[in-house]
Coordinates of C-alpha atoms in Angstrom, one line a residue:
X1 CA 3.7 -70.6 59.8
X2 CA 3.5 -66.7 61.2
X3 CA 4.8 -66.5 64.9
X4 CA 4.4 -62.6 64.8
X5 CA 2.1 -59.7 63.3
X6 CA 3.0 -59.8 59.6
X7 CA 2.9 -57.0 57.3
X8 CA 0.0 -56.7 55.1
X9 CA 1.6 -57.9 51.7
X10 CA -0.4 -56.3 49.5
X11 CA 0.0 -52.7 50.9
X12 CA 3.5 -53.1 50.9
X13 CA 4.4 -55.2 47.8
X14 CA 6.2 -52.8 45.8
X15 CA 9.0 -51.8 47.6
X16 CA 9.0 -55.2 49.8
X17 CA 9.6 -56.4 46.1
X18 CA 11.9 -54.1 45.2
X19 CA 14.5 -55.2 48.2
X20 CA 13.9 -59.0 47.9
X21 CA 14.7 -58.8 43.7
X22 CA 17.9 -56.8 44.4
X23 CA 18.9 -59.1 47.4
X24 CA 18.0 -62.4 45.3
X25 CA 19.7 -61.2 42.2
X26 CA 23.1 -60.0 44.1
X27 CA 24.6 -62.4 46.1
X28 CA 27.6 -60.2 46.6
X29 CA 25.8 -57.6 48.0
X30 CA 27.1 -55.6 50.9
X31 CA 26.0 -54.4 54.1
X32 CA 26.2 -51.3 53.3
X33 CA 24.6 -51.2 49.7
X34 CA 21.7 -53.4 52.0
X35 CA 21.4 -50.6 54.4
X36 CA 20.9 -48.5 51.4
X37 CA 18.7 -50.3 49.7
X38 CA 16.2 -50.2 53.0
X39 CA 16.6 -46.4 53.3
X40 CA 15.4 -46.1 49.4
X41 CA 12.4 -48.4 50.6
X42 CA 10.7 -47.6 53.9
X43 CA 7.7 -48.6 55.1
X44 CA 4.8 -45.8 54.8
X45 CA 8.4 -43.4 53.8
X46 CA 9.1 -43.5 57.5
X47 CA 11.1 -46.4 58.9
X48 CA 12.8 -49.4 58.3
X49 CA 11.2 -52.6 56.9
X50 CA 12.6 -55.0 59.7
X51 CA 14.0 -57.8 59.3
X52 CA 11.5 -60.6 60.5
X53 CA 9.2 -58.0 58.0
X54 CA 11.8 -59.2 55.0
X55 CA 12.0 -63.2 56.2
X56 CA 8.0 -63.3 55.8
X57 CA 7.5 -61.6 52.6
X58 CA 10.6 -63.7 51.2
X59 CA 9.0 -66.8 52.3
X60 CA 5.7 -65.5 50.5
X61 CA 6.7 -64.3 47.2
X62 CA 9.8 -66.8 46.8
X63 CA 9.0 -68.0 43.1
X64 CA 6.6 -65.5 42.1
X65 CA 6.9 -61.8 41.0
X66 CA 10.5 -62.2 39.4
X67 CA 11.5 -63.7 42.3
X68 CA 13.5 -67.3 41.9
X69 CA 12.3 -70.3 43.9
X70 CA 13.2 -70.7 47.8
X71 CA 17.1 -70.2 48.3
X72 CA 18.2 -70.5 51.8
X73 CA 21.2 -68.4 50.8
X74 CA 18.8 -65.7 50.3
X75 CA 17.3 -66.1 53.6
X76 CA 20.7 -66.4 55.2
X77 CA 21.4 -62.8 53.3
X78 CA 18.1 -61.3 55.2
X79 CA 18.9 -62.4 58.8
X80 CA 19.2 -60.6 61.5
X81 CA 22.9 -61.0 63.3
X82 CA 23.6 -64.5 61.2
X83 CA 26.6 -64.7 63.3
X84 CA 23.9 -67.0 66.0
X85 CA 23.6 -69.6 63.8
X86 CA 27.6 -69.4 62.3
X87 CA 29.1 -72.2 64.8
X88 CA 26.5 -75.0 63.3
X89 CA 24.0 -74.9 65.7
X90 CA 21.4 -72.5 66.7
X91 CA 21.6 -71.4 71.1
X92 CA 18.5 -71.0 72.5
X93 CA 19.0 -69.9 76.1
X94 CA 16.4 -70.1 79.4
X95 CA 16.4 -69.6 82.6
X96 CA 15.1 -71.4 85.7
X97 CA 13.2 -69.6 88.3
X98 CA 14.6 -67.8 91.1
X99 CA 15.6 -70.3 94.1
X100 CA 17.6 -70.5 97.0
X101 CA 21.5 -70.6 96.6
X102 CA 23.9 -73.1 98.3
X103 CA 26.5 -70.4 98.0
X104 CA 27.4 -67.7 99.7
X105 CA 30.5 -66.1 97.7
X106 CA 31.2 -62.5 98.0
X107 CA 31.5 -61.3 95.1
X108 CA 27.6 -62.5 93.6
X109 CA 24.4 -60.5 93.5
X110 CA 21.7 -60.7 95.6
X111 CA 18.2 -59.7 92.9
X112 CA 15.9 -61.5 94.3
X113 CA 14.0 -61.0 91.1
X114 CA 16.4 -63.5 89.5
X115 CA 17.8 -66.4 90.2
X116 CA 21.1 -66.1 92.3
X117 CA 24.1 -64.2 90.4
X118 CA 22.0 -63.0 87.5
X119 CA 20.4 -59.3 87.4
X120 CA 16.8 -58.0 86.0
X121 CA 17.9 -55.8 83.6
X122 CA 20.3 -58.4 81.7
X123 CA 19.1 -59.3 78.5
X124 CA 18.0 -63.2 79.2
X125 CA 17.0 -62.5 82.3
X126 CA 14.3 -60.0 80.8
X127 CA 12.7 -62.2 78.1
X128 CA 13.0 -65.0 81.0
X129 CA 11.1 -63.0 83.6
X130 CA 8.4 -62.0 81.1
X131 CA 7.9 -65.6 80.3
X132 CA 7.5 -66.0 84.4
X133 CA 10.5 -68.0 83.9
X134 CA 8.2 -70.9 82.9
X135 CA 10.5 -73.2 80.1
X136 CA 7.6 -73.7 76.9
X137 CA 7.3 -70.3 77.1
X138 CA 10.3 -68.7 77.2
X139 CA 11.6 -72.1 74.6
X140 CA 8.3 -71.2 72.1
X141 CA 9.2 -67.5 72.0
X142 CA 12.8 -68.0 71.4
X143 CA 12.3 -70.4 68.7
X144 CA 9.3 -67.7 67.1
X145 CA 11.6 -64.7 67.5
X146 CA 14.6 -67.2 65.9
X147 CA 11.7 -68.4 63.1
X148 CA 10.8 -64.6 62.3
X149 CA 14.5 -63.8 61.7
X150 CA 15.5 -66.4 59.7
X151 CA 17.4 -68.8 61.6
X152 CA 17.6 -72.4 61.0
X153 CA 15.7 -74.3 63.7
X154 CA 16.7 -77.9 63.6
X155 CA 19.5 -77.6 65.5
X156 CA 19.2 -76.7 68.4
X157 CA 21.5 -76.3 71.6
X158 CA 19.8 -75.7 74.5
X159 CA 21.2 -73.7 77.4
X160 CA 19.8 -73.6 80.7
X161 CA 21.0 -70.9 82.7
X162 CA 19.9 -69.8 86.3
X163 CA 22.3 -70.3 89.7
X164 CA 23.0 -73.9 91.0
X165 CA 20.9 -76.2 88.6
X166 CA 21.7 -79.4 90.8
X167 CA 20.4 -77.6 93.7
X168 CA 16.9 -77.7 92.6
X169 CA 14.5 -80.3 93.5
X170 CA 14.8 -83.6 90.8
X171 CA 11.1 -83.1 90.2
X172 CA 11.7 -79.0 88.9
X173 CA 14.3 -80.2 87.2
X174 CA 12.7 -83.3 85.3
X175 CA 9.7 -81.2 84.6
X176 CA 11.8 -78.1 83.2
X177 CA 13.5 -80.2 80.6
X178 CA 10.3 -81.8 79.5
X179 CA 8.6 -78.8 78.8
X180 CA 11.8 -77.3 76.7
X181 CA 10.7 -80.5 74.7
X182 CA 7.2 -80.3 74.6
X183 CA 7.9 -76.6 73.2
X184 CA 10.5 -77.8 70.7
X185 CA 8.0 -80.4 69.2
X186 CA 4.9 -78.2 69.2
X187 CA 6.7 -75.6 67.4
X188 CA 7.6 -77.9 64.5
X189 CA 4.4 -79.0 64.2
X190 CA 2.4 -75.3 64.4
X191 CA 0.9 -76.3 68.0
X192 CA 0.8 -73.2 69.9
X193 CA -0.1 -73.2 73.7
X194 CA 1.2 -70.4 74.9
X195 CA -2.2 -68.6 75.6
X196 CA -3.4 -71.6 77.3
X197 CA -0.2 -71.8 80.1
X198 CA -0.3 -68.1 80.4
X199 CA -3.9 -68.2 80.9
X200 CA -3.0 -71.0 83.7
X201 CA -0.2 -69.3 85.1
X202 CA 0.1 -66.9 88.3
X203 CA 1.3 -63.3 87.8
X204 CA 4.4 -62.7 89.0
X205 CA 4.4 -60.8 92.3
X206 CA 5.6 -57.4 92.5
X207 CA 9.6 -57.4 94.2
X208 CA 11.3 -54.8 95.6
X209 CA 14.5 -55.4 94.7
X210 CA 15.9 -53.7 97.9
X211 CA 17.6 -55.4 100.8
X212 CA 15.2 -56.2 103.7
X213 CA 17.6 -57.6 105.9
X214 CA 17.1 -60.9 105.1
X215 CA 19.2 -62.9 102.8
X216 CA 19.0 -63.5 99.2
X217 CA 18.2 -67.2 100.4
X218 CA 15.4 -65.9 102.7
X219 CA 13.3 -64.0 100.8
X220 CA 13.3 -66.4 97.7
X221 CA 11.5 -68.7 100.7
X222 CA 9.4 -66.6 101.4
X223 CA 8.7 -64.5 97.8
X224 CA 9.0 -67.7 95.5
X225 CA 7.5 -70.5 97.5
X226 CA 7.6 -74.2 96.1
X227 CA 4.7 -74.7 94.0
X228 CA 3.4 -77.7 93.4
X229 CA 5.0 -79.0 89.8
X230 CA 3.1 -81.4 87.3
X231 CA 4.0 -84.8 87.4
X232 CA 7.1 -85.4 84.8
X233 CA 8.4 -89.0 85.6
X234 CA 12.1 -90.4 84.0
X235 CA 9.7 -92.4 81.5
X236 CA 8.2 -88.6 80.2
X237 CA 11.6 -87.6 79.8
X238 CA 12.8 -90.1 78.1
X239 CA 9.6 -90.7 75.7
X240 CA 10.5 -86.8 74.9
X241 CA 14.3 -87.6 74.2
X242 CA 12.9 -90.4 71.9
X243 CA 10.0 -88.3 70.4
X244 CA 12.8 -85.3 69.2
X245 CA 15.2 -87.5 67.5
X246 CA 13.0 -87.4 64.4
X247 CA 11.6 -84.2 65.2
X248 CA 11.8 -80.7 63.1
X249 CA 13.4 -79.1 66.1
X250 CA 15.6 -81.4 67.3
X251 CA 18.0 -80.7 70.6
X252 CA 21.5 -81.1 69.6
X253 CA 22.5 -80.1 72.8
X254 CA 21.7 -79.4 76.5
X255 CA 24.1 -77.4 78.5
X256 CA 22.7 -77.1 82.2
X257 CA 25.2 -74.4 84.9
X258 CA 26.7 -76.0 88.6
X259 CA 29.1 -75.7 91.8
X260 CA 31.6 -78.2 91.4
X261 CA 30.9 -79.2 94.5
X262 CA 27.7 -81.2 93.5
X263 CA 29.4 -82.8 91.3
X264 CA 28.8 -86.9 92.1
X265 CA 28.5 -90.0 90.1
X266 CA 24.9 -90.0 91.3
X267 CA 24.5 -86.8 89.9
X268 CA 26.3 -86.9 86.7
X269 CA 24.5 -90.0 85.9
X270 CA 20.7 -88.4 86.8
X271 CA 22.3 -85.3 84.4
X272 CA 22.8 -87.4 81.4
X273 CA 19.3 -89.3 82.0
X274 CA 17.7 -85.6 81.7
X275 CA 19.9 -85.4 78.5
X276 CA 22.5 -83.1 79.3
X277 CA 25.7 -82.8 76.9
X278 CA 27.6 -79.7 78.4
X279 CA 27.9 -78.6 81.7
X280 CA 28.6 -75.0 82.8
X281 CA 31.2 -75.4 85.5
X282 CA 32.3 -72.5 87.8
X283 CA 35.9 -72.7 88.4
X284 CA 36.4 -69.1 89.3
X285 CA 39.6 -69.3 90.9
X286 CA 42.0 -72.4 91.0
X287 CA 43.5 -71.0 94.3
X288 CA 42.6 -72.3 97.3
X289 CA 43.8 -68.8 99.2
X290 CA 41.5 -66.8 96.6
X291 CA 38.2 -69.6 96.8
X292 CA 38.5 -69.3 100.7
X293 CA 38.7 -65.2 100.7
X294 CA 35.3 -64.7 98.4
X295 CA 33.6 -67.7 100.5
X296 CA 33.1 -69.7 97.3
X297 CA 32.1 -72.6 99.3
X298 CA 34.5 -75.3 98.1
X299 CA 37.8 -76.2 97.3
X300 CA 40.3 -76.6 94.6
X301 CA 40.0 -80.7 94.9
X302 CA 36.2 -80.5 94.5
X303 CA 36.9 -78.7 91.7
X304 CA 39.5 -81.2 90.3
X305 CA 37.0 -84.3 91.2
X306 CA 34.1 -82.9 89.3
X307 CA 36.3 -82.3 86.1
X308 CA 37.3 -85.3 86.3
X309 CA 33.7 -87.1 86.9
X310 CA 31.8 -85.1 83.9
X311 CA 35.1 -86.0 81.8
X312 CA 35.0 -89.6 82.3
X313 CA 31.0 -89.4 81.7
X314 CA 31.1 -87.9 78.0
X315 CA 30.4 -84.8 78.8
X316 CA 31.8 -81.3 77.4
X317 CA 33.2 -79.3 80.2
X318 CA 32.7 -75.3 80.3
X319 CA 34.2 -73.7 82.9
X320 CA 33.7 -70.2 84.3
X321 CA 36.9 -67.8 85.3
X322 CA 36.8 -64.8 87.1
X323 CA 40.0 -62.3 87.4
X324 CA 40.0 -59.1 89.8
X325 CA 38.3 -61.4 93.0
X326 CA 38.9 -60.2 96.2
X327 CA 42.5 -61.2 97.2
X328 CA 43.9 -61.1 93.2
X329 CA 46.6 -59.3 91.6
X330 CA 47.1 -58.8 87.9
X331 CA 50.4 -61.1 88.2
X332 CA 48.6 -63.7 90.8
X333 CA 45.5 -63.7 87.6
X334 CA 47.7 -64.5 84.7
X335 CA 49.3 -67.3 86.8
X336 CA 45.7 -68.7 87.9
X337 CA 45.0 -68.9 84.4
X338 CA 47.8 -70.7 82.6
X339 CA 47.3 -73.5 85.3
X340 CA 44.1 -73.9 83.9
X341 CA 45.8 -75.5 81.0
X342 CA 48.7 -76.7 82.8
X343 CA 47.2 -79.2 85.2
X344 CA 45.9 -81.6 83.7
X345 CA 43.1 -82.0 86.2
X346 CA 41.2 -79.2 84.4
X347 CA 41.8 -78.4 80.5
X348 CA 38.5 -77.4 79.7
X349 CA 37.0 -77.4 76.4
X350 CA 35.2 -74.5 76.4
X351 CA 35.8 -71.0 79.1
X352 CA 33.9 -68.5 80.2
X353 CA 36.1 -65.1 81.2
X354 CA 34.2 -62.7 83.3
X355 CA 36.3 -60.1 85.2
X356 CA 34.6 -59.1 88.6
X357 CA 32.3 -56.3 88.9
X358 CA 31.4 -54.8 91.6
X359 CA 27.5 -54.9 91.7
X360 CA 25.6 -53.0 94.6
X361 CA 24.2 -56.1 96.4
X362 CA 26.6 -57.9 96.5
X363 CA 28.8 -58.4 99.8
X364 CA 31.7 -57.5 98.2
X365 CA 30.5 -53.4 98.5
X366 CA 31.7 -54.2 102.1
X367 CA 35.3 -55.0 101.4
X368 CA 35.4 -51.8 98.7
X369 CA 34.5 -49.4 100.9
X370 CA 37.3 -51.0 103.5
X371 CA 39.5 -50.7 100.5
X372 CA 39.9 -54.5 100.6
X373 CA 38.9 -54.6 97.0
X374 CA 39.5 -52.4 94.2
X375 CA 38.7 -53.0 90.6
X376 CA 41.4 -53.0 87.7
X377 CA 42.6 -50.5 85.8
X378 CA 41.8 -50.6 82.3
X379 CA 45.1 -51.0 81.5
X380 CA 45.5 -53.4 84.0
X381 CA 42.8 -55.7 83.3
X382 CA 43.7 -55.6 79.5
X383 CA 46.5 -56.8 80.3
X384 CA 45.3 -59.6 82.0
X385 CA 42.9 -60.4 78.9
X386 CA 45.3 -60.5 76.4
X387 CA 47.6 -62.4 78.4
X388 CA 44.8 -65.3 78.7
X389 CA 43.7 -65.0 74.9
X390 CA 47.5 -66.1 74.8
X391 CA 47.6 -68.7 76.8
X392 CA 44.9 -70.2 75.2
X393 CA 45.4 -73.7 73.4
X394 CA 43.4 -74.6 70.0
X395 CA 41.8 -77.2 71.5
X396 CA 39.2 -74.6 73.8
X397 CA 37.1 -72.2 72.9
X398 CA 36.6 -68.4 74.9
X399 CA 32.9 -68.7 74.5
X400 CA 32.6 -65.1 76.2
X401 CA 34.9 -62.3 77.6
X402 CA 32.7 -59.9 80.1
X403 CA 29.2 -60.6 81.8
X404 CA 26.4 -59.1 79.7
X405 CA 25.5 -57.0 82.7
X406 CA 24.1 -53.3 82.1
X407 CA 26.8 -50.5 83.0
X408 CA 24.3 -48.5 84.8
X409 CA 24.7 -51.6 87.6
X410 CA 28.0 -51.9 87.7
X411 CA 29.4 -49.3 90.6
X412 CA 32.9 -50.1 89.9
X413 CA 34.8 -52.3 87.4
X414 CA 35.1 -52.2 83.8
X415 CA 32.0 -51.6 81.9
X416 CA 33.6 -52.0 78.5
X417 CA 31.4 -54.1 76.5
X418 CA 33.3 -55.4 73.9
X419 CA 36.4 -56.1 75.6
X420 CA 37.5 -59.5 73.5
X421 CA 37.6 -56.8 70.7
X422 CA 39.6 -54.4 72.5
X423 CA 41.9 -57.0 73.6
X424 CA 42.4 -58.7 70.0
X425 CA 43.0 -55.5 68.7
X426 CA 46.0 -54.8 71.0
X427 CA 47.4 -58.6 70.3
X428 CA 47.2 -57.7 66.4
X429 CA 48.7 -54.0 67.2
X430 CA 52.0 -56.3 68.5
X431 CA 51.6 -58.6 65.7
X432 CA 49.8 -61.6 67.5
X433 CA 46.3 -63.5 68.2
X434 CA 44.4 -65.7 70.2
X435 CA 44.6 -69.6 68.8
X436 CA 41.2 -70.8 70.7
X437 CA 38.5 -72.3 68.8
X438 CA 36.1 -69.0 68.3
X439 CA 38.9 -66.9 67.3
X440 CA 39.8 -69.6 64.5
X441 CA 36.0 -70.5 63.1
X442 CA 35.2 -70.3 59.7
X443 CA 32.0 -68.8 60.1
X444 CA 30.8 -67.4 57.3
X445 CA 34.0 -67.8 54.7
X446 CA 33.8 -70.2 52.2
X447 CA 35.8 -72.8 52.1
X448 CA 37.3 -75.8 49.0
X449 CA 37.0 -79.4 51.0
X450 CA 40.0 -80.7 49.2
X451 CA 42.4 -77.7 50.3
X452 CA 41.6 -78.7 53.9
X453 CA 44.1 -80.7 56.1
X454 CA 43.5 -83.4 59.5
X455 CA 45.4 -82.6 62.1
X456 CA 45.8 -84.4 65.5
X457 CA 46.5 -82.6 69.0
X458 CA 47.1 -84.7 72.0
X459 CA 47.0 -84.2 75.6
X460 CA 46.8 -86.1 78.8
X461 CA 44.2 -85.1 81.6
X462 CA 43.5 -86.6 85.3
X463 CA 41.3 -89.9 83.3
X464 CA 43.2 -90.5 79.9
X465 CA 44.5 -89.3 76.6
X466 CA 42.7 -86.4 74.8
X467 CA 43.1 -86.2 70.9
X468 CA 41.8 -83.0 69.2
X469 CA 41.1 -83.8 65.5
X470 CA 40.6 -80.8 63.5
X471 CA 39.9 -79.6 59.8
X472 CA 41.7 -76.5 58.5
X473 CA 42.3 -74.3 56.2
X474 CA 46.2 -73.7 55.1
X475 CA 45.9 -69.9 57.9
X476 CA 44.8 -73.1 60.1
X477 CA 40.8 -71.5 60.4
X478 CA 38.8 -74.0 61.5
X479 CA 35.9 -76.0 59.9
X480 CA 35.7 -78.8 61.9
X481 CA 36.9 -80.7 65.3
X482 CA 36.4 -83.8 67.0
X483 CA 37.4 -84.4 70.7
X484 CA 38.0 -88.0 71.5
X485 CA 38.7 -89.3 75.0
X486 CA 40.7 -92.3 75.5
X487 CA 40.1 -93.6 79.3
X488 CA 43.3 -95.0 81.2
X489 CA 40.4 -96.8 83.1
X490 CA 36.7 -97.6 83.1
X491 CA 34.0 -95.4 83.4
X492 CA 32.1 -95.4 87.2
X493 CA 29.2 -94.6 84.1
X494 CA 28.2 -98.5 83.9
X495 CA 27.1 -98.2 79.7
X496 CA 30.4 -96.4 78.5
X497 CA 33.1 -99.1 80.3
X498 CA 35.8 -99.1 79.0
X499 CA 35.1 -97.7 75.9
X500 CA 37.0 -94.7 73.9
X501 CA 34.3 -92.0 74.1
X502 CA 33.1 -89.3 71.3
X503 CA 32.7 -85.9 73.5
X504 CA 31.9 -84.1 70.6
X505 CA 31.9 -83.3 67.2
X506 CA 31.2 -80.0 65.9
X507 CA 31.1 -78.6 61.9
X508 CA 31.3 -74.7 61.3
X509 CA 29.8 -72.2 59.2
X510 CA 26.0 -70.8 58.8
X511 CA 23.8 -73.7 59.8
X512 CA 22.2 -75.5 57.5
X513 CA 18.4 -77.8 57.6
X514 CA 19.2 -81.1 58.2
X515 CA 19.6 -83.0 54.9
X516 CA 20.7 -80.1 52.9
X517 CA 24.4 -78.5 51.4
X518 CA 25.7 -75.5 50.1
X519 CA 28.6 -75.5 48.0
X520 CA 31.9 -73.8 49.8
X521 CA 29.8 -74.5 53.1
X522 CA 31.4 -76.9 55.8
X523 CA 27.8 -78.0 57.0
X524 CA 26.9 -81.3 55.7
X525 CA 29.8 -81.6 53.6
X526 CA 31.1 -84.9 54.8
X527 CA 34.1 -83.6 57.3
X528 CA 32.0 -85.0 60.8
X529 CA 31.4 -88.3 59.3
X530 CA 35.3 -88.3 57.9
X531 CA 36.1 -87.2 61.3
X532 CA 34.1 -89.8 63.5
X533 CA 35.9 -92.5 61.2
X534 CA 39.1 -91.0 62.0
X535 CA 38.3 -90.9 65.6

């Protein structure tokens, strides 16, 4: 199944060959002697073969021409950036369409090209906007660019990104999810419609990204008006849920974004009828002094309620933390964030750092100029970075350190890319590390099952008893974890009760198809069904 224009095979045989022998025969071979071994074959002796190029022709002359049969090992030697696929599961990220905001903090954008606090030029938000931000077609094209690459698609998590999801209308939101399916299932069964919905579809009108004195909230009225949305009822959702537990691309995960202050039972309970496993939580601050001064919009005990409602429901909680907000010090950051760990009203499991940038349209320009605000010193705010890596526990994981927003946007704040890296390699400069889940993964490494220990980590939050179960190696990487909740009181979630609840359960290393093993890989080795019998 081709999902892109393939190179013709028989023009380029020999030296398509003459990489796939020497990448099948060595499985030791490094990146470099790879990168050498395209220069000594180009394509027409001017540029690189690239790598979707490789994946097709491997697939093609796998077991012919002195080739072995099919190894996925070989295929996982061929992708592009493997390290997507590395936690278990492959993340497949879209974006709802621009909409009105129930916010109005400070600090966010205001491109009314995107949905609120996201920018054009960010990399999502470009593949999102060239799929008109409609869900099959951004979902199909991440899934063929994924296929072309060599990625493993039957795990999927799938992350829905774009401002205030419970803020959109129920019928938007049923009808997204649905089609995220319908794309997931057509892809596994070589169905393509993406021709037919773009044929369908309305161009997207041209924006001026410019303020027009209106708000952000007013021209998204008036530019992105309510169109009418296809019928999706609960029973098309839940047909879909049904339909893609035996399907080749099956959703292992669905990770929506929200305020905590639409967090309510009625609305946790509609989230996991749409299927959702993980919800992106701003946080931002936990100081009521600094939520008030960048007009988040709620307070600290919304924020405390929510955790506690999406905790009690199952669900995986991912908060979002920003240092440098208007009203911050360095000090008054560091303290913000080891309460986050403290309390036990928020713990998360997983945490999102983005340090505040100072971005054109956002109100905040207004309190720069007044020399309310200022960003960080480099120094200043690597301080501030390490200090969190530090105050980390095991149990979460830093998912991401710094917004993937273009440096050309950024009018002042730190536009240092890599800045986990940075920060890490001062910690190891003074002999120390992070302990939090990503910095600990096995990834790649191979690992010997038997030299692997249990080991239990428990800790009390606002519903109950957490236990952390976790496989590792003897320099405690990781391989596997388990997070169990154990309620001091039923669920308001009428199904669960009073029942001990499985949050999740999570195996590392390269993914792997479903059914299939690799020896010294964690995936499909036994250690999630060891650890749900634990559990």
């Amino acid at each position: 199944m081709s999902h892109f224009n393939p190179p013709d095979l028989d023009r380029y045989r020999a030296p398509l060959l003459a990489i796939l022998q020497r990448v099948s025969h060595e499985p030791t071979l490094s990146r470099r002697a790879f990168n050498r071994l395209l220069k000594a074959n180009l394509k027409d002796g001017r540029g690189f073969f690239s790598a979707d190029d490789l994946v097709f022709a491997y697939r093609a002359f796998a077991g012919t021409s002195d080739l072995p049969p099919f190894d996925e090992r070989v295929l996982e030697r061929l992708r592009l950036k493997p390290v997507r696929s590395q936690s278990g599961v492959t993340p497949l990220t879209v974006f709802t369409k621009p909409y009105p905001c129930p916010g109005e903090c400070v600090f966010c954008p205001n491109d009314v090209r995107m949905p609120k606090s996201y920018l054009a030029d960010e990399p999502g938000a470009q593949r999102a906007e060239q799929n008109r931000f409609d869900p099959y077609l951004q979902t199909y094209s991440r899934l063929a660019a994924f296929f072309n690459t060599g990625h493993p698609l039957d795990k999927i998590e799938v992350i829905i990104l774009g401002g205030t999801w419970s803020f959109y209308p129920e019928s938007y939101q049923r009808w997204f999810v649905r089609r995220v399916f319908d794309a997931l299932h057509d892809f596994g069964r070589g169905i393509d419609d993406r021709a037919v919905i773009r044929e369908q579809g309305t161009d997207q009108p041209h924006i001026d990204a410019r303020d027009e004195g209106q708000t952000y909230n007013q021209r998204i009225r008036r530019l992105f008006p309510d169109e009418a949305i296809g019928a999706v009822s609960w029973k098309d959702v839940t047909a879909a849920h049904r339909e893609n537990e035996t399907a080749a691309c099956r959703c292992v995960g669905l990770v929506v974004e929200t305020r905590p202050d639409y967090a309510t039972p009625a609305e946790v309970i509609r989230l996991r009828r749409l299927g959702c496993t993980k919800v992106q939580l701003g946080f931002q601050s936990i100081d009521d002094r600094i939520l008030a001064e960048n007009r988040r919009g709620h307070d600290l005990a919304a924020t405390r309620r929510a955790v506690a409602l999406f905790r009690a429901a199952g669900f995986k909680i991912h908060a979002h933390w920003m240092p440098n907000l208007l009203g911050a010090t360095p000090d008054s950051d560091i303290a913000d964030f080891q309460r986050l760990f403290d309390d036990p009203d928020f713990r998360p499991d997983e945490l999102k750092i983005y340090p505040c940038a100072l971005i054109e349209s956002a109100e905040l320009m207004d309190h720069y100029r007044a020399g309310a605000w200022h960003p960080y010193t480099d120094a200043e705010l690597l301080n501030v970075i390490t200090a969190c890596l530090l105050a980390t526990p095991e149990y979460c994981r830093l998912t991401r350190i710094i917004r993937d927003i273009p440096a050309t946007d950024i009018v002042a704040g730190s536009t240092v890319s890599n800045l986990r890296q940075v920060a890490e390699a001062a910690l190891a400069r003074r002999g120390e590390h992070s302990h939090d889940i990503r910095a600990r993964e096995i990834g790649g490494q191979s690992i010997e099952l038997d030299a692997l220990r249990l080991d239990a980590t428990e800790y009390a939050t606002r519903v109950g008893r957490e236990v952390f179960l976790q496989y590792l190696t003897a320099d405690r990487r990781l391989a596997a974890f388990l997070r169990l909740s154990l309620p001091t009181a039923g669920s308001f979630v009428e199904e669960l009760g009073t029942a001990a609840v499985i949050r999740e359960v999570h195996v590392y290393g390269q993914a792997l198809a479903i059914g299939e093993s690799a020896a010294g890989k964690a995936q499909h080795s036994g250690l999630g069904t060891a650890l749900i019998e634990r559990a």
